[in-house]
Short mmCIF file of C-alpha atoms and ligand atoms in Angstrom, two decimals:
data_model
loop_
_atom_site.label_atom_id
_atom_site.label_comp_id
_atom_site.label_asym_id
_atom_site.label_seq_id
_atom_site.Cartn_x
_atom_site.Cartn_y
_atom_site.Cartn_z
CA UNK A 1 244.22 117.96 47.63
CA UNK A 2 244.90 119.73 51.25
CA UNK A 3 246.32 122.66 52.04
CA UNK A 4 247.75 123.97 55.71
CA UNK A 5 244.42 125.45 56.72
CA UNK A 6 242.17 121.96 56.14
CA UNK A 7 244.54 119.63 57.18
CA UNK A 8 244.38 121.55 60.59
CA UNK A 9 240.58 122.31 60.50
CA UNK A 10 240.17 118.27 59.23
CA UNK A 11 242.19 116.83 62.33
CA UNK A 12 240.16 118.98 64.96
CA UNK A 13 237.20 118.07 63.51
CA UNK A 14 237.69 114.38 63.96
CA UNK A 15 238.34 114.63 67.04
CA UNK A 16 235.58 117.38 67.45
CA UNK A 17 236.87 120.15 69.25
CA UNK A 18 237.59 123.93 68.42
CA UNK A 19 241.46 124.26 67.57
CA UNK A 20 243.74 124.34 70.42
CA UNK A 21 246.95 126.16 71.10
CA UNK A 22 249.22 124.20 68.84
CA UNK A 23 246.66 124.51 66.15
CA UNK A 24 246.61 128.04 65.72
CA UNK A 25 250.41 128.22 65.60
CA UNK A 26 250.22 126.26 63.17
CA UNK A 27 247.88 128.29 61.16
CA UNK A 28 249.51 131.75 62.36
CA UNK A 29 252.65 130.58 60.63
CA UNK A 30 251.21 129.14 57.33
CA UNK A 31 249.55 133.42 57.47
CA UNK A 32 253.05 134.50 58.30
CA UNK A 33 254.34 133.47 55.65
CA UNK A 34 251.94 134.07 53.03
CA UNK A 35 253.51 136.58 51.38
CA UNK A 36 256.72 135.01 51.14
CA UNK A 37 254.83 132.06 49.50
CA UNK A 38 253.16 134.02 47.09
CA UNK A 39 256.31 135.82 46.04
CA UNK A 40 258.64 132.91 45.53
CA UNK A 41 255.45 130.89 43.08
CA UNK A 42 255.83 134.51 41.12
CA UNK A 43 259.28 134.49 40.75
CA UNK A 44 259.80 130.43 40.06
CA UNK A 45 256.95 131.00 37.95
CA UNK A 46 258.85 134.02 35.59
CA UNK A 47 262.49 131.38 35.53
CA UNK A 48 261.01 128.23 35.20
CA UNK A 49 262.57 127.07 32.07
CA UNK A 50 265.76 128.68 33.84
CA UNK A 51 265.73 126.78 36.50
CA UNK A 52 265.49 123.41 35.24
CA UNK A 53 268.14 124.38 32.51
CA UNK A 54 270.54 125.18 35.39
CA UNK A 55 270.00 122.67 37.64
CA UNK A 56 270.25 119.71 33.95
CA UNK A 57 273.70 121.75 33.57
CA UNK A 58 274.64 121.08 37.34
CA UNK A 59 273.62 117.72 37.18
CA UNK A 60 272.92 115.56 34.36
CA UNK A 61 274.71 117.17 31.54
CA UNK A 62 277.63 115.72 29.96
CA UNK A 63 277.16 112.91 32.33
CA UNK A 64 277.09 108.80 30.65
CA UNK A 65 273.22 109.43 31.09
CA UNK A 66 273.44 111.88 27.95
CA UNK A 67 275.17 109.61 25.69
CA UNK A 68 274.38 106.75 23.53
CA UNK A 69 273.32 103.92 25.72
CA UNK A 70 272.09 106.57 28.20
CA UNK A 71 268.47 107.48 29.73
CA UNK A 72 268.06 111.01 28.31
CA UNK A 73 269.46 109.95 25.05
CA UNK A 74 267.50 111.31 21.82
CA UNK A 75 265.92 114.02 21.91
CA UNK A 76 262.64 112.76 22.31
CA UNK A 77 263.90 111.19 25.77
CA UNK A 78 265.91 113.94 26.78
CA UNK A 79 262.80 116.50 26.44
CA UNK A 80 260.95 113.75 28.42
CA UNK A 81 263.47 114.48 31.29
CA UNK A 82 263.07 117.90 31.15
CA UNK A 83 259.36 117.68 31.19
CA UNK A 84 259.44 115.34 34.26
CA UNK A 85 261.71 118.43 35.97
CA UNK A 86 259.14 121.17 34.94
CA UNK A 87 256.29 118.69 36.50
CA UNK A 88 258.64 118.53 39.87
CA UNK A 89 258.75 122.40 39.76
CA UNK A 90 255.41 123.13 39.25
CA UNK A 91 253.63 120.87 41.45
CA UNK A 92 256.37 121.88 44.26
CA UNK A 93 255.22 124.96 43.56
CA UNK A 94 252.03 124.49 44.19
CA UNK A 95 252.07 122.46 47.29
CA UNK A 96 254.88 125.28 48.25
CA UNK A 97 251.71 127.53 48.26
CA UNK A 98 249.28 125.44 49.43
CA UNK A 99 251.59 124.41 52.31
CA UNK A 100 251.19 120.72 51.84
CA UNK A 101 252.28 117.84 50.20
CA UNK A 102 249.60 115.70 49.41
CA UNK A 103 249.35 117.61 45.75
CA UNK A 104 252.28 115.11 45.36
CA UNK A 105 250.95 112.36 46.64
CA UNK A 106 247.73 112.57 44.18
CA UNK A 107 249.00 114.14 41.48
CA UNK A 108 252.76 113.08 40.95
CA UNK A 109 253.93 110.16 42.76
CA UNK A 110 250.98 108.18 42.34
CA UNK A 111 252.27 105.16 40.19
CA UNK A 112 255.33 107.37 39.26
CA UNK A 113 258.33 104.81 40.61
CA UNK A 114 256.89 102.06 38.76
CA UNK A 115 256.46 104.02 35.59
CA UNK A 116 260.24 104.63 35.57
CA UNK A 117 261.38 101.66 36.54
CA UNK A 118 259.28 99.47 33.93
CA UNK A 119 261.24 102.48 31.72
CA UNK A 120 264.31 101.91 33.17
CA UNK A 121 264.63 105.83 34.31
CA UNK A 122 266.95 105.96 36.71
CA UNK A 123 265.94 107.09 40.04
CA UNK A 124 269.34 108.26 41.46
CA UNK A 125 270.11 110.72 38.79
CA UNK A 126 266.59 111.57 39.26
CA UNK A 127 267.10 112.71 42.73
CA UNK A 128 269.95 114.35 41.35
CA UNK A 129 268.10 116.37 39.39
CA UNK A 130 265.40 117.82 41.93
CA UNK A 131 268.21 118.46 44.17
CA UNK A 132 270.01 120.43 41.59
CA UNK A 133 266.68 122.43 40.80
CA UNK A 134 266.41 122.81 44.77
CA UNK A 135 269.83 124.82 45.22
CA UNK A 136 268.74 126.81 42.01
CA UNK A 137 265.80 127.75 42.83
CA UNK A 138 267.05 128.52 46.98
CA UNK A 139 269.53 130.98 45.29
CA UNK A 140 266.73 132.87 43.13
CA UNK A 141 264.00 132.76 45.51
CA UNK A 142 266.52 133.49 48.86
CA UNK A 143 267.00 131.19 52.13
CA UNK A 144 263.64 131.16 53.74
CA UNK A 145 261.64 130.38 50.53
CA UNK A 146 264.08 128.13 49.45
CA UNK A 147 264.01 125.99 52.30
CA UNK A 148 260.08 125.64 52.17
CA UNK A 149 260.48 124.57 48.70
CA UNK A 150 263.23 122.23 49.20
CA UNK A 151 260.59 120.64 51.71
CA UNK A 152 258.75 119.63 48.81
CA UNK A 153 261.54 118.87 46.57
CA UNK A 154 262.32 116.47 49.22
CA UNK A 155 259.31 115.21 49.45
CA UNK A 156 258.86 114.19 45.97
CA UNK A 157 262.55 112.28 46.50
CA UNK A 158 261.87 110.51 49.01
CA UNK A 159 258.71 109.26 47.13
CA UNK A 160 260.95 108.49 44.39
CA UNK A 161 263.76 106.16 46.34
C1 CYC B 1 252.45 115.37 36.23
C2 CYC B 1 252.76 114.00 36.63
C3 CYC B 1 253.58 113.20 35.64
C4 CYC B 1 254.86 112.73 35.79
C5 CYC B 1 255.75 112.98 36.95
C6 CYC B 1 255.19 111.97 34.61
C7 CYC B 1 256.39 111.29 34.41
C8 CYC B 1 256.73 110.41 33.33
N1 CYC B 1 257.99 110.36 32.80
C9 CYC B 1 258.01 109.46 31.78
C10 CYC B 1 259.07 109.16 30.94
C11 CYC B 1 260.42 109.60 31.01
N2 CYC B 1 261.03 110.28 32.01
C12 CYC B 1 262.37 110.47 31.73
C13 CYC B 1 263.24 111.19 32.67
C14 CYC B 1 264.60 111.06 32.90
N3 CYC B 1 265.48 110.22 32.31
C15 CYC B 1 266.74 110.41 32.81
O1 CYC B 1 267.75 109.76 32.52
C16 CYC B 1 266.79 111.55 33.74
C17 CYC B 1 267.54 111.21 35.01
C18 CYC B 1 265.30 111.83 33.97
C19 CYC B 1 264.97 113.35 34.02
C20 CYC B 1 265.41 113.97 35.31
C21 CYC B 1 262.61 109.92 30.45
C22 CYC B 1 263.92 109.93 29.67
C23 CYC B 1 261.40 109.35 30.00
C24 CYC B 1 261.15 108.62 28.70
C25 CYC B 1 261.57 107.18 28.87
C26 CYC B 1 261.30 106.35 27.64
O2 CYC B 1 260.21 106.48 27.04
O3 CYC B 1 262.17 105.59 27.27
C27 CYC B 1 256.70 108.88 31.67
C28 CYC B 1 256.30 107.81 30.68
C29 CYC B 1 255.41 108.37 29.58
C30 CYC B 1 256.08 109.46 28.80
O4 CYC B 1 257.17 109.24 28.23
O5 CYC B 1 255.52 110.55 28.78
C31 CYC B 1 255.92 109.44 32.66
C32 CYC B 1 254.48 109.08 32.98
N4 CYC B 1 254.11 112.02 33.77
C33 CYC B 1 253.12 112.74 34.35
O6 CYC B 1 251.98 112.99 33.86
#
């Protein structure tokens, strides 16, 4: 896993210099921001379970996927689905904090498309989903935080499709 602060040290270290200019912005505004990372992982943190109930409501709920013949039909598969969403929030959580994706990468999306397709999870309602949890969480956590998080949210989509 990387963070904002290795990922710039690694790349000036390949090419072995001190960091330049663009560098240190980027650095300055992964400190910048710092606090407003640390209080949007305490606050997603305390409405977790909220949050993904809101954003299943928004989404999947009463939807052909909850009924017979549907993905998230049973309970066992339906408490699958909101596992899978907790995972999504957590992990963009942390990469949220750590200010970088490849959390994801290792942790999450490794292997994860062709685990629901050999299940036949469906990936659009998927998306769905995360982008349902992204506007929930953006209206608990405010528009600057909310927008770093929905870079993740993203990310994990676009991993996904
Ligand atoms: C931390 C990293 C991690 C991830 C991401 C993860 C995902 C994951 N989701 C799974 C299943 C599943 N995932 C879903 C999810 C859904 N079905 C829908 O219709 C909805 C659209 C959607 C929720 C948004 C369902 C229903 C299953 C069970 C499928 C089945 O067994 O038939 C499985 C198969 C094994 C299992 O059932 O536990 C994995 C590995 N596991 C991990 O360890």
């Amino acid at each position: 896993m990387q963070d904002a602060i290795t990922s710039v040290i690694n790349s000036s270290d390949v090419q072995g210099k001190y960091l330049d200019a663009s560098a240190m912005e980027k650095l300055k505004g992964y400190f910048q921001s710092g606090e407003l990372r640390v209080r949007a992982a305490s606050t997603i943190s305390a409405n977790a379970a909220t949050i993904v109930k809101e954003a299943v409501a928004k989404s999947l709920l009463y939807s052909d996927i909850t009924r017979p013949g549907g993905n998230m039909y049973t309970t066992r598969r339906y408490a699958a689905c909101i596992r899978d969403l907790d995972y999504y929030l957590r992990y963009s959580t942390y990469a949220m904090l750590a200010g970088d994706p490849s959390i994801l990468d290792e942790r999450v999306l490794n292997g994860l498309k062709e685990t629901y397709n050999s299940l036949g999870v469906p990936v659009g309602a998927t998306v769905q989903a995360i982008q349902a949890m992204k506007e929930v969480t953006a209206s608990l956590v405010g528009a600057d935080a909310g927008k770093e998080m929905g870079v993740y949210f993203d990310y994990i989509c676009s991993g996904l499709s």
